[in-house]
mmCIF file of C-alpha atoms and ligand atoms in Angstrom:
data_model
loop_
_atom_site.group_PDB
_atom_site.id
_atom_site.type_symbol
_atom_site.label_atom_id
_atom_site.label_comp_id
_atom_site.label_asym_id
_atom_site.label_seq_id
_atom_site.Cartn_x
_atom_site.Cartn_y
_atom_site.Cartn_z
ATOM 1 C CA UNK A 2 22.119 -83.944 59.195
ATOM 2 C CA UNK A 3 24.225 -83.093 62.430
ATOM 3 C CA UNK A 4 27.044 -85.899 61.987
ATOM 4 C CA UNK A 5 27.884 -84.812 65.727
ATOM 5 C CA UNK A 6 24.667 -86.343 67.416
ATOM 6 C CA UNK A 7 23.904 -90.013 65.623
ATOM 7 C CA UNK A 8 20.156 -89.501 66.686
ATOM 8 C CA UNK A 9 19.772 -86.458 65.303
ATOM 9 C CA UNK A 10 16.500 -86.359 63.315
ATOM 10 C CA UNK A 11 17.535 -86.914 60.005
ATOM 11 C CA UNK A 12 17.113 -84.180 57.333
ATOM 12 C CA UNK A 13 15.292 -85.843 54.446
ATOM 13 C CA UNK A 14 16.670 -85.340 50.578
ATOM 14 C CA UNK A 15 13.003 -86.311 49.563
ATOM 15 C CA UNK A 16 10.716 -84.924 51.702
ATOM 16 C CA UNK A 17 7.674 -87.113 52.780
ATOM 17 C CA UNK A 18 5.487 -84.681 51.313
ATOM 18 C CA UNK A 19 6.851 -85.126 48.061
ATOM 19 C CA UNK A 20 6.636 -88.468 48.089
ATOM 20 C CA UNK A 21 3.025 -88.281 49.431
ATOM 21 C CA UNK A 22 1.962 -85.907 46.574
ATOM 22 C CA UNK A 23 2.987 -88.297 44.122
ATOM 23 C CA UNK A 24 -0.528 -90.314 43.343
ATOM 24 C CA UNK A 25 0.352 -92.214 40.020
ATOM 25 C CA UNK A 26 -0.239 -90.328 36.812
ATOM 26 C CA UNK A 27 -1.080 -93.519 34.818
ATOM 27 C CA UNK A 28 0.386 -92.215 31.911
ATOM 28 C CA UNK A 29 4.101 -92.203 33.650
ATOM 29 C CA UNK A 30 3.325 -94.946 36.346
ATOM 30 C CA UNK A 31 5.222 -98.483 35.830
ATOM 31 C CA UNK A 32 3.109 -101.255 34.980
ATOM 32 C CA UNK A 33 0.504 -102.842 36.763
ATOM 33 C CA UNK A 34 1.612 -106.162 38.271
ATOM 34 C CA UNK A 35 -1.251 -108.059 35.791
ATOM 35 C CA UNK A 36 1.030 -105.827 33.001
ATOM 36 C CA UNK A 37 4.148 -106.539 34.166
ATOM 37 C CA UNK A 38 2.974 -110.546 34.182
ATOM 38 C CA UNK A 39 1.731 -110.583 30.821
ATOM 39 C CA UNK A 40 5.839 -109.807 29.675
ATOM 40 C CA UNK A 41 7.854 -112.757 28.849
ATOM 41 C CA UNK A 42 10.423 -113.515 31.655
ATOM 42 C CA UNK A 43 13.167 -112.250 30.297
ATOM 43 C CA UNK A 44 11.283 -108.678 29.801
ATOM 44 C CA UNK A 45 10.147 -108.351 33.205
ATOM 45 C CA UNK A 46 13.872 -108.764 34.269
ATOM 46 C CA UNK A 47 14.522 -106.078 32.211
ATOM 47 C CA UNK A 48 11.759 -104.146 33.170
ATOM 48 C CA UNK A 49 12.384 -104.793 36.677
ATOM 49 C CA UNK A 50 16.021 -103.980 36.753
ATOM 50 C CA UNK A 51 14.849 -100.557 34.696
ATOM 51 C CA UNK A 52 12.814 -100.027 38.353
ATOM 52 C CA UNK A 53 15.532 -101.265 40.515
ATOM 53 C CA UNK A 54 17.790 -98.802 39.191
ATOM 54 C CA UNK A 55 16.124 -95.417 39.983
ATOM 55 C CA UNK A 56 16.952 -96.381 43.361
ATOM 56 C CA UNK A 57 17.842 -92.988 45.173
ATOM 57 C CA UNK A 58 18.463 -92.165 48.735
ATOM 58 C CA UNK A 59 15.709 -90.866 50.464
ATOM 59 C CA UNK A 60 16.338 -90.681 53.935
ATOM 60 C CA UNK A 61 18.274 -92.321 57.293
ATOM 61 C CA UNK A 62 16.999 -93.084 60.935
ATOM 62 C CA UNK A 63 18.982 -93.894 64.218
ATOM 63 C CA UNK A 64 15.426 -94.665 65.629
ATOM 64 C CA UNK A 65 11.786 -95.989 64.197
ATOM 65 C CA UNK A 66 10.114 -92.603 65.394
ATOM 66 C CA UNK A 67 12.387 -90.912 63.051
ATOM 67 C CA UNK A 68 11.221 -92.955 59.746
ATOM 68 C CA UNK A 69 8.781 -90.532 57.854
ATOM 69 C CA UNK A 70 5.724 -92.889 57.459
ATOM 70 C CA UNK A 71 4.694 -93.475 53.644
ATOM 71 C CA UNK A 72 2.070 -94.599 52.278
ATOM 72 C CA UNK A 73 4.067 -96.884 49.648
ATOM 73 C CA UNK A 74 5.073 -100.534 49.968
ATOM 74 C CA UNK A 75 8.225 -100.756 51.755
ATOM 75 C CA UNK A 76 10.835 -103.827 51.157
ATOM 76 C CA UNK A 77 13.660 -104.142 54.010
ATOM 77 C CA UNK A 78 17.464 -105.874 53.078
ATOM 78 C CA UNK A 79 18.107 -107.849 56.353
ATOM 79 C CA UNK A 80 21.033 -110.088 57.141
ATOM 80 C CA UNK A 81 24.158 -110.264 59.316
ATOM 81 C CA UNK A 82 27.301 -108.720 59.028
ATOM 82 C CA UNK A 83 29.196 -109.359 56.323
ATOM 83 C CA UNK A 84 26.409 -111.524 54.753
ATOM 84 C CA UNK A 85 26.757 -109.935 51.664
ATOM 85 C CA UNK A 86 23.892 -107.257 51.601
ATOM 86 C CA UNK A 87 25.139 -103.611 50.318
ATOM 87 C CA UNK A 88 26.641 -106.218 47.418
ATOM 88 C CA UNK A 89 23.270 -107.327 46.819
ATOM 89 C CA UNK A 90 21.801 -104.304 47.182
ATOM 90 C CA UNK A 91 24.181 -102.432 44.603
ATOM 91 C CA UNK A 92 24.033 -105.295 42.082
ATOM 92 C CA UNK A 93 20.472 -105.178 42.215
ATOM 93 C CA UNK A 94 19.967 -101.517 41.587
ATOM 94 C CA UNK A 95 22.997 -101.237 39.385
ATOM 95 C CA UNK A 96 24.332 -98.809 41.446
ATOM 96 C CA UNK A 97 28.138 -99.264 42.857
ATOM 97 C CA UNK A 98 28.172 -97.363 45.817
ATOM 98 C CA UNK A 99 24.415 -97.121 46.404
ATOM 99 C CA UNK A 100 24.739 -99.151 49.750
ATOM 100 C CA UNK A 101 27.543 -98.242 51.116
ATOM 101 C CA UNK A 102 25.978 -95.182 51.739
ATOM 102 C CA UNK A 103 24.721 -96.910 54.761
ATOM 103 C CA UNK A 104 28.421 -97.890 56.025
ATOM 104 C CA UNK A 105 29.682 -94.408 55.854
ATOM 105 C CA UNK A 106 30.522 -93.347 59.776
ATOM 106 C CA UNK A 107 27.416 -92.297 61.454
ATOM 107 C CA UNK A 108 25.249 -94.672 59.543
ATOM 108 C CA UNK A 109 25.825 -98.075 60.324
ATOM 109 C CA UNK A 110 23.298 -98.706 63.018
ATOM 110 C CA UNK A 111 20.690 -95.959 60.885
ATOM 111 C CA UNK A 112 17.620 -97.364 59.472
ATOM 112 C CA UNK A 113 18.580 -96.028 55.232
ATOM 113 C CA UNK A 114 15.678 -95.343 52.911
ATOM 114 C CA UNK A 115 15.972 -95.340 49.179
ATOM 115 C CA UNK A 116 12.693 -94.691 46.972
ATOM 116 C CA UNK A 117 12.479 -96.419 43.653
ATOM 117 C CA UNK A 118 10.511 -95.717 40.653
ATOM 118 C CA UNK A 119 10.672 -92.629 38.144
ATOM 119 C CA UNK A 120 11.024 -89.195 40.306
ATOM 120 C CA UNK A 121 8.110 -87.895 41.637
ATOM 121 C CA UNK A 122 6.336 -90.995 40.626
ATOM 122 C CA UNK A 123 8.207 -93.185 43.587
ATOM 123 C CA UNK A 124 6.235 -96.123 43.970
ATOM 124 C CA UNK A 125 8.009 -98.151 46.336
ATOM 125 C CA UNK A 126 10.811 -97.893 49.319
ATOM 126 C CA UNK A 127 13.653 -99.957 50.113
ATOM 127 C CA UNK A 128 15.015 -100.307 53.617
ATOM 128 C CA UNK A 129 18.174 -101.071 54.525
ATOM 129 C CA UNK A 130 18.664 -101.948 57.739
ATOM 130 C CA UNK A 131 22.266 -102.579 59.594
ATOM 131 C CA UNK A 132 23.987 -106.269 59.818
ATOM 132 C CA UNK A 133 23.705 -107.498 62.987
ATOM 133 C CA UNK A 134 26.151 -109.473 64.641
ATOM 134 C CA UNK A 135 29.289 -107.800 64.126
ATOM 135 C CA UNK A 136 31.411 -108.637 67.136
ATOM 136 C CA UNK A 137 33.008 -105.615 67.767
ATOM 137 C CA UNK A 138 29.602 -103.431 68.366
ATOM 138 C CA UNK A 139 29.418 -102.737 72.140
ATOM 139 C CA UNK A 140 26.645 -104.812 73.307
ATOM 140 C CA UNK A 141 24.767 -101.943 74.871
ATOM 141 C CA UNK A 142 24.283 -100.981 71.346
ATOM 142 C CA UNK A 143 23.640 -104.558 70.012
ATOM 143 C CA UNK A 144 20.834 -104.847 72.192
ATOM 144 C CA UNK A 145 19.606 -101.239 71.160
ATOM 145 C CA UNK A 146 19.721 -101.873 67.842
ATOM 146 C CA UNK A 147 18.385 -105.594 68.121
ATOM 147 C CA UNK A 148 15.342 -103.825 69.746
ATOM 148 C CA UNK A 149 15.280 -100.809 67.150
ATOM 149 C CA UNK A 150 15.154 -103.564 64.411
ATOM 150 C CA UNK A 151 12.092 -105.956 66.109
ATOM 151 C CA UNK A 152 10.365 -103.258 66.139
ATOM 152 C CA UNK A 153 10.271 -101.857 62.671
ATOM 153 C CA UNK A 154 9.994 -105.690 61.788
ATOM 154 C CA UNK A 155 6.776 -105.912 63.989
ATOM 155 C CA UNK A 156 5.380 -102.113 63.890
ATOM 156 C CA UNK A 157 6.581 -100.716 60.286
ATOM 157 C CA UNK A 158 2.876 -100.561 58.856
ATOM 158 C CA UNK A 159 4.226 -100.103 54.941
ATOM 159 C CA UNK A 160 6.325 -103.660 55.033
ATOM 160 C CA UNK A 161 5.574 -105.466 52.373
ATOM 161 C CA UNK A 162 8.841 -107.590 52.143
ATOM 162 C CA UNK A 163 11.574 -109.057 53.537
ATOM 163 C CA UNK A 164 14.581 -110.134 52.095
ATOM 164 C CA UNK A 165 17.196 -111.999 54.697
ATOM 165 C CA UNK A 166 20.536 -112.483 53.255
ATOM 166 C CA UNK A 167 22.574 -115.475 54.384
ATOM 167 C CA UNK A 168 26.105 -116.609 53.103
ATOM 168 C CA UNK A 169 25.244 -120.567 53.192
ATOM 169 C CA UNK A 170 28.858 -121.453 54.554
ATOM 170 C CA UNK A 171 27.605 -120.587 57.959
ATOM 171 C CA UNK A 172 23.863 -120.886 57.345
ATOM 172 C CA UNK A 173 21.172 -119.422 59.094
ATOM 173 C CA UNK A 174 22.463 -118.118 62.555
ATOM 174 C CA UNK A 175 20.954 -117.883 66.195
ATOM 175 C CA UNK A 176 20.557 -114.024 65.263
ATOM 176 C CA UNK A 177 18.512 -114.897 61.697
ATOM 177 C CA UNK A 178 16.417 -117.524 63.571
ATOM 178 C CA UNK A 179 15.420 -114.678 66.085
ATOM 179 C CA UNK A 180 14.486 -112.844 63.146
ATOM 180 C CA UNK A 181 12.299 -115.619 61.543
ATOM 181 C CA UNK A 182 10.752 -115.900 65.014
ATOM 182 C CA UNK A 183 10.004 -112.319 64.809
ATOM 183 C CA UNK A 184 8.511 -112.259 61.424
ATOM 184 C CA UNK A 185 6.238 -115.501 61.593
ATOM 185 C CA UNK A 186 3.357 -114.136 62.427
ATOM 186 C CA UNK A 187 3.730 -110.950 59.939
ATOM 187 C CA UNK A 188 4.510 -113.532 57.384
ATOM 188 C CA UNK A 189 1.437 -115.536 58.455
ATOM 189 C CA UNK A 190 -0.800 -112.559 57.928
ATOM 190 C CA UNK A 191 0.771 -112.094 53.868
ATOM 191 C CA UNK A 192 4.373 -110.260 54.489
ATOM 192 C CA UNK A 193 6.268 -111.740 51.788
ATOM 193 C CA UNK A 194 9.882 -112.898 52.681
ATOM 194 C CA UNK A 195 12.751 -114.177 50.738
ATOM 195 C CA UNK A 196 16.075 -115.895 52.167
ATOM 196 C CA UNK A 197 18.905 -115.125 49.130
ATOM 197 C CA UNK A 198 21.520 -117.751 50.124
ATOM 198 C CA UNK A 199 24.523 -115.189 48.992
ATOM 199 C CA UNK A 200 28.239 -115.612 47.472
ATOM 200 C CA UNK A 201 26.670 -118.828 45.828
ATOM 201 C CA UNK A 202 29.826 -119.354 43.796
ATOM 202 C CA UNK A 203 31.600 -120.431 46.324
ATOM 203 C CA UNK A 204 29.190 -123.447 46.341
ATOM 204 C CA UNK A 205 29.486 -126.639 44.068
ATOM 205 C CA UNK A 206 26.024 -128.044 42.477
ATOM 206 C CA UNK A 207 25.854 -130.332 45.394
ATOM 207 C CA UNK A 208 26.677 -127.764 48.118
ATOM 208 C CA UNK A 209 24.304 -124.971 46.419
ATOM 209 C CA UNK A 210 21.216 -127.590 46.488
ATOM 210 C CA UNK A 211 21.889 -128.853 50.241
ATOM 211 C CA UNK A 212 21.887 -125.538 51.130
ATOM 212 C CA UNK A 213 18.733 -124.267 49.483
ATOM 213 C CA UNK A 214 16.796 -127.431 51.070
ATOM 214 C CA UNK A 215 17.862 -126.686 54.632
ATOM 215 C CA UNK A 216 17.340 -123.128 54.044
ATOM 216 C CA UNK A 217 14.058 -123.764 52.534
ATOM 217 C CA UNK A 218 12.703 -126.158 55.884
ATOM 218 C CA UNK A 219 14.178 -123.225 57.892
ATOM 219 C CA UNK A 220 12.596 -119.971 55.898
ATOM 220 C CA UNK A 221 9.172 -121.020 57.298
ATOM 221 C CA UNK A 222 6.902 -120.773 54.019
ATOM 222 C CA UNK A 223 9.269 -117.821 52.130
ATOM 223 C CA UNK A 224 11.184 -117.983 48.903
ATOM 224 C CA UNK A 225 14.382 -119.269 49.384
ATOM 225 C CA UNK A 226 17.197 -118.375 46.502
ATOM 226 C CA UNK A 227 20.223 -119.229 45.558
ATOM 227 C CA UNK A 228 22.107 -115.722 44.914
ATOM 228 C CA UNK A 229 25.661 -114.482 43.739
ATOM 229 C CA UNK A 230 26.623 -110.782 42.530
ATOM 230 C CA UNK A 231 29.799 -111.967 41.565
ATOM 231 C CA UNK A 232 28.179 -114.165 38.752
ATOM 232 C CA UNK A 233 24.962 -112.536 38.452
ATOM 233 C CA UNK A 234 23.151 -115.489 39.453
ATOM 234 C CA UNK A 235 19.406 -115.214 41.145
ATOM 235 C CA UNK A 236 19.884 -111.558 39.907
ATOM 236 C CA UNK A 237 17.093 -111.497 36.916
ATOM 237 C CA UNK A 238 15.107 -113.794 39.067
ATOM 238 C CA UNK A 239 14.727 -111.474 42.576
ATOM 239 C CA UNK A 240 14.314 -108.195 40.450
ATOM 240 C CA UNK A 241 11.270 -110.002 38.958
ATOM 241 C CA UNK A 242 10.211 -110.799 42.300
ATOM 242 C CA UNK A 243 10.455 -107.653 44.005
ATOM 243 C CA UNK A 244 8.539 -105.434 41.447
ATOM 244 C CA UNK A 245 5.968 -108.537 41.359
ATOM 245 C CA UNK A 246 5.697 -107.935 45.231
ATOM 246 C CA UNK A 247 5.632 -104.384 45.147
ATOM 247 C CA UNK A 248 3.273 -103.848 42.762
ATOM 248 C CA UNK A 249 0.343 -105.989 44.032
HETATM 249 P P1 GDP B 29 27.400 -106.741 54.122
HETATM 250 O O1 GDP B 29 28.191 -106.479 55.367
HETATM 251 O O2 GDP B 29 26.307 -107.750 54.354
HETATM 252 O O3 GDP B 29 26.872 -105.496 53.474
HETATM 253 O O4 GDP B 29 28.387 -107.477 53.105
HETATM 254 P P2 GDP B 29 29.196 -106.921 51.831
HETATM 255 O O5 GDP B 29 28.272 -106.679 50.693
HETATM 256 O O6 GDP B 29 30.059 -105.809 52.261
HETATM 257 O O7 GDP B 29 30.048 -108.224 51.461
HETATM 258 C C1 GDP B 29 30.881 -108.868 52.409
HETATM 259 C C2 GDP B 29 32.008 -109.567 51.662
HETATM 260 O O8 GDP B 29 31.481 -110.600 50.844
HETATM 261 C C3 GDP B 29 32.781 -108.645 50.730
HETATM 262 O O9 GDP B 29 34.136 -109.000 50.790
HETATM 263 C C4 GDP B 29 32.200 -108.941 49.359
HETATM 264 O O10 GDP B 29 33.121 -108.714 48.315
HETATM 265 C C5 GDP B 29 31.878 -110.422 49.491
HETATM 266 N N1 GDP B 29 30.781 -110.795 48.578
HETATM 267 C C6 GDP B 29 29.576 -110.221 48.481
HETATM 268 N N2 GDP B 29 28.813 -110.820 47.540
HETATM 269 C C7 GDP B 29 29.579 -111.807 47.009
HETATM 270 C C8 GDP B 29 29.366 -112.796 45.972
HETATM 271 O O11 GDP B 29 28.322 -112.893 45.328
HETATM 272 N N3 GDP B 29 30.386 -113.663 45.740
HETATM 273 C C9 GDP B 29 31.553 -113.621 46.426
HETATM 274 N N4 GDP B 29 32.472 -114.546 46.137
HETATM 275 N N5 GDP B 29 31.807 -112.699 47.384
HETATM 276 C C10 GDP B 29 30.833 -111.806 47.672
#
């Protein structure tokens, strides 16, 4: 990619074709999601965290006409600045530095693509898309990327998921209850969403459970989870999830 010109189009390391070629050989495809339910929980964790780790970058977009369009479920990592999102993101696919791909210079306001499943058997996508609210963006770009990120939200015809991360000491923001207000009717018509209520150590019992009941009246009808990478908490639990969504 020209790291002179942000909006360059992006050169993909996985081409879309690639990816498009891939129709599932059953014999090296993961298991079907009435499979993967017949496992005890404590397999599909395992199973799922197996998935979570082929994570590889694919791909990164300044703007939504850049995305390559697949035709594979697509799960997008939302949430503020500072929320705790690459953490989640690199716990989850076991892979340190994995998301902070998306904070090196150039990046930060790109769209970042990661395909997961076996190579050239890639069964799923994972989008992560910039925090928002970081004071020190200019607001010309705030409001560019505000509107860059509605718009996948509303237009991105792959979304299967969303997963909006929140750190429960501030709750859910003015910014995150835009969001929700974009996604309601996408969630009405089966988008399936999941509030992880981050850095959950930090909360007592009592704390953790007030949270996760306002969260739960705010997340309009999606999972809500408690969630910390530093303890591995909610880890098992959303890995389980995700392959369960992705594979229906
Ligand atoms: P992002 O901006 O949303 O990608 O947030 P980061 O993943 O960079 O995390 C922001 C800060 O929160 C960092 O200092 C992390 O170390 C911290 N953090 C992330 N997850 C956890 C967690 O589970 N527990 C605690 N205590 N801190 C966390």
């Amino acid at each position: 990619m020209n790291q002179s010109d942000p909006h360059a189009h992006p050169t993909p390391i996985d081409t879309p074709e690639v990816l498009a070629n891939s129709a599932p050989d059953p014999e090296k495809a993961g298991l079907s999601q009435a499979a993967f339910a017949l496992l005890s929980p404590a397999d599909r964790a395992k199973y799922a965290m197996g998935w979570l780790h082929t994570a590889r970058f694919l791909t990164t977009a300044a703007q939504l006409h850049h995305l390559p369009a697949y035709d594979l479920p697509e799960i997008a990592f939302v949430g503020r600045s500072n929320a705790g999102k690459s953490t989640c993101i690199n716990v989850l696919t076991q892979q340190k530095r994995l998301a902070y791909a998306s904070k090196t210079p150039g990046r930060t306001q790109h769209i970042n693509l990661f395909a997961l499943g076996r190579q050239g058997q890639t069964d799923a996508v994972l989008a992560d898309l910039p925090g928002y609210g970081y004071a020190a963006v200019p607001k010309q770009d705030k409001i560019r990327w505000q509107q860059v990120m509605a718009n996948y939200l509303l237009t991105r015809d792959n979304l299967r998921a969303v997963v909006l991360m929140c750190d429960p000491r501030h709750g859910l923001t003015e910014l995150d209850d835009i969001l929700l207000d974009v996604l309601r009717p996408r969630v009405e018509e089966g988008l399936k969403f999941l509030v992880l209520l981050t850095k959950a150590d930090k909360l007592n019992r009592t704390e953790g459970a007030k949270a996760l009941s306002i969260a739960k009246l705010q997340a309009g009808g999606g999972e809500v989870k408690l969630f910390s990478a530093l303890k591995k908490q909610g880890v098992d639990e959303v890995a389980s999830l995700l392959y369960d969504w992705m594979h229906t």
